[in-house]
Short mmCIF file of C-alpha atoms and ligand atoms in Angstrom, two decimals:
data_model
loop_
_atom_site.label_atom_id
_atom_site.label_comp_id
_atom_site.label_asym_id
_atom_site.label_seq_id
_atom_site.Cartn_x
_atom_site.Cartn_y
_atom_site.Cartn_z
CA MET A 1 -4.19 3.52 -3.01
CA THR A 2 -4.06 -0.27 -3.20
CA SER A 3 -3.55 -2.35 -0.06
CA PRO A 4 -0.30 -4.32 0.17
CA ASN A 5 -0.16 -7.64 -1.66
CA LYS A 6 0.98 -10.22 0.90
CA ALA A 7 2.91 -12.44 -1.50
CA ALA A 8 4.71 -9.44 -2.99
CA ILE A 9 5.64 -8.09 0.45
CA ALA A 10 6.95 -11.52 1.51
CA GLU A 11 9.12 -11.79 -1.60
CA ALA A 12 10.40 -8.23 -1.21
CA ALA A 13 11.24 -8.81 2.47
CA ARG A 14 13.07 -12.03 1.60
CA LEU A 15 15.12 -10.19 -1.03
CA ILE A 16 15.99 -7.36 1.37
CA ARG A 17 17.23 -9.87 3.93
CA ALA A 18 19.24 -11.61 1.20
CA GLY A 19 21.10 -8.39 0.35
CA SER A 20 19.16 -7.52 -2.83
CA LEU A 21 17.71 -4.20 -4.00
CA VAL A 22 13.97 -3.62 -3.74
CA ALA A 23 12.17 -0.51 -4.97
CA PHE A 24 9.10 0.32 -2.90
CA PRO A 25 6.56 3.12 -2.58
CA THR A 26 6.68 5.55 0.32
CA GLU A 27 4.25 8.45 0.71
CA THR A 28 6.85 10.85 -0.76
CA VAL A 29 8.45 9.11 -3.77
CA TYR A 30 9.55 5.52 -4.59
CA GLY A 31 12.68 4.42 -2.71
CA LEU A 32 15.48 2.08 -3.79
CA GLY A 33 15.94 -0.01 -0.68
CA ALA A 34 18.57 -2.29 0.81
CA ASN A 35 19.22 -3.71 4.29
CA ALA A 36 20.73 -0.71 6.10
CA LEU A 37 22.83 -2.99 8.31
CA ASP A 38 24.48 -4.71 5.32
CA ALA A 39 27.29 -2.58 3.84
CA ALA A 40 27.59 -4.72 0.70
CA ALA A 41 23.87 -4.42 -0.03
CA VAL A 42 23.98 -0.66 0.49
CA ALA A 43 26.96 -0.42 -1.90
CA ARG A 44 24.67 -1.83 -4.60
CA ILE A 45 22.30 1.14 -4.15
CA PHE A 46 25.11 3.57 -4.97
CA ALA A 47 26.14 1.48 -8.00
CA ALA A 48 22.58 1.13 -9.35
CA LYS A 49 21.90 4.86 -9.03
CA GLY A 50 25.31 6.11 -10.09
CA ARG A 51 25.16 8.08 -6.85
CA PRO A 52 28.38 9.50 -5.39
CA ALA A 53 29.48 7.94 -2.10
CA SER A 54 29.39 11.43 -0.56
CA SER A 55 25.56 11.47 -0.49
CA PRO A 56 24.11 9.93 2.68
CA LEU A 57 20.99 7.74 2.53
CA ILE A 58 17.85 7.98 4.63
CA VAL A 59 17.22 4.94 6.83
CA HIS A 60 13.57 3.88 6.98
CA VAL A 61 12.18 2.08 10.01
CA ALA A 62 8.78 0.70 11.03
CA SER A 63 8.38 2.55 14.33
CA LEU A 64 9.60 5.30 16.60
CA GLU A 65 11.17 2.64 18.86
CA ALA A 66 13.10 1.20 15.92
CA ALA A 67 14.41 4.68 15.10
CA ARG A 68 15.45 5.30 18.69
CA ALA A 69 17.44 2.05 18.62
CA LEU A 70 19.63 3.40 15.78
CA ALA A 71 20.36 6.83 17.29
CA ALA A 72 23.22 7.36 19.75
CA GLU A 73 21.36 10.34 21.19
CA TRP A 74 17.64 10.99 21.26
CA PRO A 75 16.98 14.62 22.26
CA ASP A 76 13.56 15.82 23.42
CA ALA A 77 13.06 17.53 20.05
CA ALA A 78 13.37 14.14 18.31
CA GLU A 79 10.75 12.61 20.58
CA LEU A 80 8.36 15.56 20.05
CA LEU A 81 8.75 15.66 16.27
CA ALA A 82 8.56 11.88 15.87
CA ARG A 83 5.39 11.74 17.95
CA LYS A 84 3.81 14.56 16.00
CA PHE A 85 4.82 13.70 12.43
CA TRP A 86 5.62 9.95 12.19
CA PRO A 87 4.69 8.01 10.23
CA GLY A 88 5.18 10.84 7.77
CA PRO A 89 7.41 12.80 5.39
CA LEU A 90 9.91 14.07 7.96
CA THR A 91 13.52 12.83 8.22
CA LEU A 92 15.40 13.43 11.47
CA VAL A 93 19.21 13.55 11.37
CA LEU A 94 20.76 12.33 14.63
CA ALA A 95 24.04 10.94 15.95
CA LYS A 96 24.23 7.35 14.72
CA LYS A 97 24.84 4.11 16.60
CA PRO A 98 27.82 2.01 15.37
CA VAL A 99 25.46 -0.63 13.94
CA ILE A 100 24.78 1.69 10.97
CA PRO A 101 27.67 1.21 8.49
CA TYR A 102 29.48 4.36 7.39
CA ILE A 103 28.62 3.71 3.73
CA VAL A 104 24.99 4.52 4.60
CA THR A 105 25.85 7.93 6.06
CA ALA A 106 28.60 8.92 3.60
CA ASP A 107 31.12 8.75 6.44
CA LEU A 108 29.12 11.13 8.61
CA ALA A 109 28.67 10.35 12.30
CA THR A 110 24.97 11.10 11.87
CA VAL A 111 22.10 9.21 10.29
CA GLY A 112 18.83 10.37 8.70
CA LEU A 113 15.86 8.40 10.06
CA ARG A 114 12.19 8.26 9.25
CA VAL A 115 9.02 6.18 9.52
CA PRO A 116 7.22 6.40 6.16
CA ALA A 117 3.43 6.74 6.02
CA ASN A 118 2.71 4.20 3.32
CA PRO A 119 1.14 0.80 4.01
CA TRP A 120 3.42 -1.01 1.50
CA ALA A 121 6.56 0.52 2.99
CA LEU A 122 5.43 -0.24 6.54
CA ALA A 123 4.47 -3.82 5.69
CA LEU A 124 7.86 -4.34 4.03
CA LEU A 125 9.75 -2.87 7.00
CA LYS A 126 7.82 -4.99 9.48
CA GLN A 127 8.32 -8.19 7.55
CA ALA A 128 11.99 -7.60 6.67
CA GLN A 129 12.72 -6.85 10.32
CA VAL A 130 15.72 -4.73 9.41
CA PRO A 131 15.99 -0.98 8.80
CA ILE A 132 15.97 -0.16 5.08
CA ALA A 133 18.31 2.44 3.59
CA ALA A 134 16.66 4.04 0.59
CA PRO A 135 17.27 7.07 -1.58
CA SER A 136 14.83 7.87 -4.37
CA ALA A 137 14.66 5.04 -6.93
CA ASN A 138 16.10 6.88 -9.91
CA ARG A 139 19.50 7.36 -11.54
CA PHE A 140 21.44 10.10 -9.77
CA MET A 141 20.32 13.64 -10.71
CA HIS A 142 17.20 12.42 -12.44
CA LEU A 143 13.66 13.20 -11.43
CA SER A 144 12.37 11.17 -8.49
CA PRO A 145 9.86 8.42 -9.35
CA THR A 146 6.28 8.63 -8.13
CA THR A 147 5.11 5.42 -9.86
CA ALA A 148 6.56 1.93 -10.39
CA ALA A 149 6.72 2.69 -14.12
CA HIS A 150 9.04 5.65 -13.43
CA VAL A 151 11.34 3.32 -11.46
CA ARG A 152 11.42 0.78 -14.28
CA ALA A 153 12.18 3.48 -16.84
CA SER A 154 15.04 4.96 -14.80
CA LEU A 155 16.68 1.87 -13.25
CA GLY A 156 15.63 -1.05 -15.47
CA ASP A 157 17.37 -4.30 -14.55
CA SER A 158 19.61 -2.81 -11.90
CA VAL A 159 16.80 -3.19 -9.36
CA ASP A 160 15.98 -6.77 -8.30
CA TYR A 161 12.32 -6.25 -7.46
CA ILE A 162 9.75 -3.46 -7.64
CA LEU A 163 6.82 -3.34 -5.24
CA ASP A 164 4.03 -1.61 -7.16
CA GLY A 165 1.82 0.18 -4.67
CA GLY A 166 0.42 2.72 -7.12
CA ALA A 167 1.21 6.43 -7.27
CA THR A 168 2.75 8.09 -4.21
CA GLN A 169 0.64 10.65 -2.34
CA VAL A 170 2.90 13.48 -1.13
CA GLY A 171 4.87 13.61 -4.35
CA ILE A 172 8.10 15.35 -3.28
CA GLU A 173 10.91 14.18 -0.99
CA SER A 174 10.73 14.40 2.81
CA THR A 175 11.53 17.46 4.90
CA VAL A 176 14.97 16.91 6.50
CA VAL A 177 15.77 18.38 9.92
CA SER A 178 19.08 17.92 11.72
CA LEU A 179 18.90 17.58 15.49
CA ALA A 180 22.54 16.50 15.72
CA GLY A 181 23.99 19.96 16.32
CA SER A 182 23.51 22.56 19.02
CA ARG A 183 20.44 23.98 17.26
CA PRO A 184 17.82 22.39 14.97
CA LEU A 185 18.61 22.94 11.31
CA LEU A 186 16.34 22.62 8.27
CA LEU A 187 18.46 20.75 5.71
CA ARG A 188 15.77 20.29 3.09
CA PRO A 189 12.30 21.83 2.97
CA GLY A 190 9.37 19.57 2.19
CA MET A 191 5.64 19.28 2.66
CA ILE A 192 5.94 19.31 6.45
CA SER A 193 6.72 23.02 6.61
CA ALA A 194 9.29 24.80 8.76
CA ALA A 195 6.35 26.65 10.34
CA ALA A 196 4.68 23.37 11.35
CA ILE A 197 7.95 22.13 12.86
CA GLU A 198 8.48 25.39 14.74
CA GLN A 199 5.08 24.99 16.36
CA VAL A 200 6.43 21.83 17.99
CA ILE A 201 10.07 22.62 18.86
CA GLY A 202 10.45 26.38 18.44
CA LYS A 203 12.70 28.30 16.07
CA ILE A 204 14.63 26.28 13.50
CA GLU A 205 17.41 27.62 11.32
CA ALA A 206 17.54 27.10 7.56
CA ALA A 207 20.78 25.61 6.22
CA GLN A 208 22.56 27.91 3.80
CA PRO A 209 22.01 26.75 0.24
CA LEU A 210 25.28 25.64 -1.32
CA THR A 211 26.69 27.42 -4.30
CA SER A 212 29.42 24.91 -5.16
CA ALA A 213 28.84 21.29 -6.17
CA ASP A 214 31.26 19.89 -3.59
CA ALA A 215 30.85 19.88 0.19
CA HIS A 216 27.24 18.91 0.67
CA PRO A 217 26.08 17.96 4.15
CA SER A 218 22.91 16.82 2.45
CA PRO A 219 22.52 15.30 -1.03
CA GLY A 220 19.38 17.28 -1.60
CA MET A 221 21.61 20.34 -1.57
CA HIS A 222 23.39 19.37 -4.78
CA ALA A 223 22.99 22.12 -7.34
CA ARG A 224 21.40 20.06 -10.10
CA HIS A 225 19.18 17.64 -8.25
CA TYR A 226 15.53 16.87 -8.76
CA SER A 227 15.54 18.02 -12.37
CA PRO A 228 13.79 16.82 -15.48
CA GLN A 229 15.89 16.32 -18.64
CA THR A 230 14.02 19.20 -20.26
CA PRO A 231 15.26 22.65 -19.12
CA LEU A 232 12.92 24.13 -16.53
CA VAL A 233 12.54 27.91 -16.41
CA PHE A 234 10.48 30.56 -14.62
CA GLN A 235 10.24 32.86 -17.66
CA ILE A 236 8.68 31.73 -20.91
CA PRO A 237 11.42 31.65 -23.58
CA SER A 238 10.61 33.43 -26.82
CA GLN A 239 11.75 30.50 -28.93
CA GLY A 240 11.22 26.77 -29.12
CA ARG A 241 8.40 24.48 -28.11
CA GLY A 242 7.43 24.18 -24.48
CA ALA A 243 4.73 23.90 -21.85
CA TYR A 244 3.61 26.37 -19.18
CA LEU A 245 2.56 25.09 -15.76
CA TRP A 246 0.22 27.70 -14.35
CA ILE A 247 -1.41 28.18 -10.98
CA THR A 248 -3.27 31.50 -11.10
CA ARG A 249 -3.63 32.18 -14.82
CA PRO A 250 -2.75 30.65 -18.18
CA LEU A 251 -0.74 32.58 -20.75
CA GLU A 252 -2.14 33.39 -24.15
CA GLY A 253 -0.62 31.33 -26.93
CA ALA A 254 1.19 28.93 -24.60
CA HIS A 255 0.72 25.17 -24.24
CA ASN A 256 -0.95 25.65 -20.84
CA ILE A 257 -1.11 23.03 -18.13
CA LYS A 258 -3.24 23.83 -15.10
CA MET A 259 -1.62 22.89 -11.78
CA PRO A 260 -3.49 22.56 -8.46
CA ALA A 261 -3.69 25.86 -6.59
CA ASP A 262 -3.03 24.28 -3.18
CA ALA A 263 0.49 23.24 -2.20
CA ALA A 264 -0.36 19.63 -1.26
CA GLY A 265 -2.24 19.09 -4.51
CA TYR A 266 0.56 20.70 -6.53
CA ALA A 267 3.30 18.59 -4.92
CA ALA A 268 1.29 15.41 -5.45
CA VAL A 269 1.25 15.83 -9.23
CA LEU A 270 4.45 17.84 -9.88
CA TYR A 271 6.90 15.01 -10.68
CA GLU A 272 4.26 13.01 -12.56
CA THR A 273 3.66 16.09 -14.71
CA LEU A 274 7.39 16.65 -15.30
CA HIS A 275 7.94 12.95 -16.14
CA LYS A 276 5.15 13.16 -18.73
CA LEU A 277 6.46 16.38 -20.26
CA ASP A 278 10.00 14.96 -20.37
CA SER A 279 8.78 12.23 -22.70
CA GLU A 280 7.39 14.88 -25.08
CA LYS A 281 10.90 16.13 -25.89
CA LEU A 282 10.03 19.79 -25.50
CA ASP A 283 12.62 22.59 -25.62
CA TRP A 284 11.56 23.90 -22.23
CA ILE A 285 9.12 23.65 -19.37
CA ALA A 286 8.14 27.03 -17.92
CA VAL A 287 6.53 27.27 -14.50
CA GLU A 288 4.59 30.01 -12.77
CA ARG A 289 6.49 30.86 -9.57
CA PRO A 290 4.52 29.53 -6.57
CA PRO A 291 3.69 31.76 -3.59
CA ASP A 292 6.55 32.59 -1.23
CA SER A 293 4.83 31.10 1.84
CA PRO A 294 5.91 28.30 4.22
CA GLU A 295 3.62 25.62 2.80
CA TRP A 296 5.04 26.13 -0.71
CA ALA A 297 8.72 26.20 0.39
CA GLY A 298 9.45 22.56 -0.50
CA ILE A 299 7.95 22.97 -3.97
CA LEU A 300 9.76 26.27 -4.60
CA ASP A 301 13.01 24.60 -3.49
CA ARG A 302 12.64 21.71 -5.99
CA LEU A 303 11.61 24.02 -8.83
CA THR A 304 14.49 26.40 -8.14
CA ARG A 305 17.01 23.54 -8.09
CA ALA A 306 15.57 22.11 -11.28
CA SER A 307 15.86 25.49 -12.99
CA GLY A 308 19.18 26.51 -11.48
CA ALA A 309 21.89 24.48 -13.13
CA GLY A 310 20.21 22.70 -16.02
CA PRO A 311 21.11 23.62 -19.59
CA ARG A 312 19.32 26.82 -20.59
CA PRO A 313 17.25 27.03 -23.74
CA ALA A 314 18.40 29.54 -26.35
CA VAL A 315 16.62 32.81 -25.66
CA SER A 316 16.88 35.53 -28.22
P1 LIG B 401 17.15 11.28 -1.10
O1 LIG B 401 17.09 9.99 -0.38
O2 LIG B 401 17.90 11.24 -2.39
O3 LIG B 401 15.81 11.93 -1.20
O4 LIG B 401 17.98 12.29 -0.21
C1 LIG B 401 18.45 11.98 1.04
C2 LIG B 401 18.31 13.15 1.97
O5 LIG B 401 18.63 12.69 3.24
C3 LIG B 401 19.25 14.27 1.74
O6 LIG B 401 18.64 15.37 1.14
C4 LIG B 401 19.78 14.67 3.11
O7 LIG B 401 19.25 15.89 3.47
C5 LIG B 401 19.29 13.63 4.02
N1 LIG B 401 20.26 12.94 4.84
C6 LIG B 401 20.32 11.62 5.03
N2 LIG B 401 21.26 11.31 5.92
C7 LIG B 401 21.82 12.46 6.32
C8 LIG B 401 22.85 12.79 7.22
N3 LIG B 401 23.49 11.87 7.93
N4 LIG B 401 23.18 14.07 7.35
C9 LIG B 401 22.53 15.01 6.65
N5 LIG B 401 21.53 14.76 5.80
C10 LIG B 401 21.18 13.50 5.61
MG1 LIG B 402 16.88 11.55 -4.78
#
């Protein structure tokens, strides 16, 4: 990972304060950022992404104290989780203070907050001196970007500035936990596992996956989210040209791609691999189903979503 370029950070911070859109690396994926306190700037995020107004954005801050200042309530569980996992890939959903405009939270009375563990993101947040609302820096429903080149390819001129801090490390989106209700709720699994969270605050419930496209308390719960353009499947189709992402063993006769056998390694290269394969215009991408254990839950979630509602290849 490269260390932040001072001139680039200064320019990006100036643009954020001026109401422009800046794409920047976090440890999960690249974000498309705007001043979270500026409703007009945040509206430009939705326009650039083609994202429906019903999908709330995560607000990024430089420190635990900065997060606390944006939450109307700060339960003990928030303090414990923030101390344990921040900076890091965990988003906490809490009752919001009025200073956060409703466009950021899709009209919800809650806000998703996190301190990212990436030196570029932290330098930008510190210098901009405002919280930064940022979803992934891609057109809505497309694969999240893990490099600056992915951002450029997906958003082109609709982003004012791209901070290029190299490839992201975690590789999939943050774990999202709601602490706004009577009991903690896992809204989106990620690389900080439910098991790791339970070690800190006790039992947490998993949100029911949605079956319909409407009514989504969390944008990550959209049916067809996180998907490549190429259909992704768990069973190798008998026709067409495709690639097989394997973990434990390759398949004879297939275009085999070896994936890391550990969850962290797999997540780190998953989107990069899918971006690459997408450009090969294959008929399908088949994946070996990862283990059904807590540390793989975030990966299994993204793969299942990607396979779920995309167009299916013809199978005879
Ligand atoms: P993205 O930025 O596209 O990776 O997705 C944003 C994620 O933030 C969603 O998956 C939601 O789970 C979460 N999120 C942000 N704000 C809220 C909120 N107020 N309530 C529930 N979930 C939220
Ligand atoms: Mg996204």
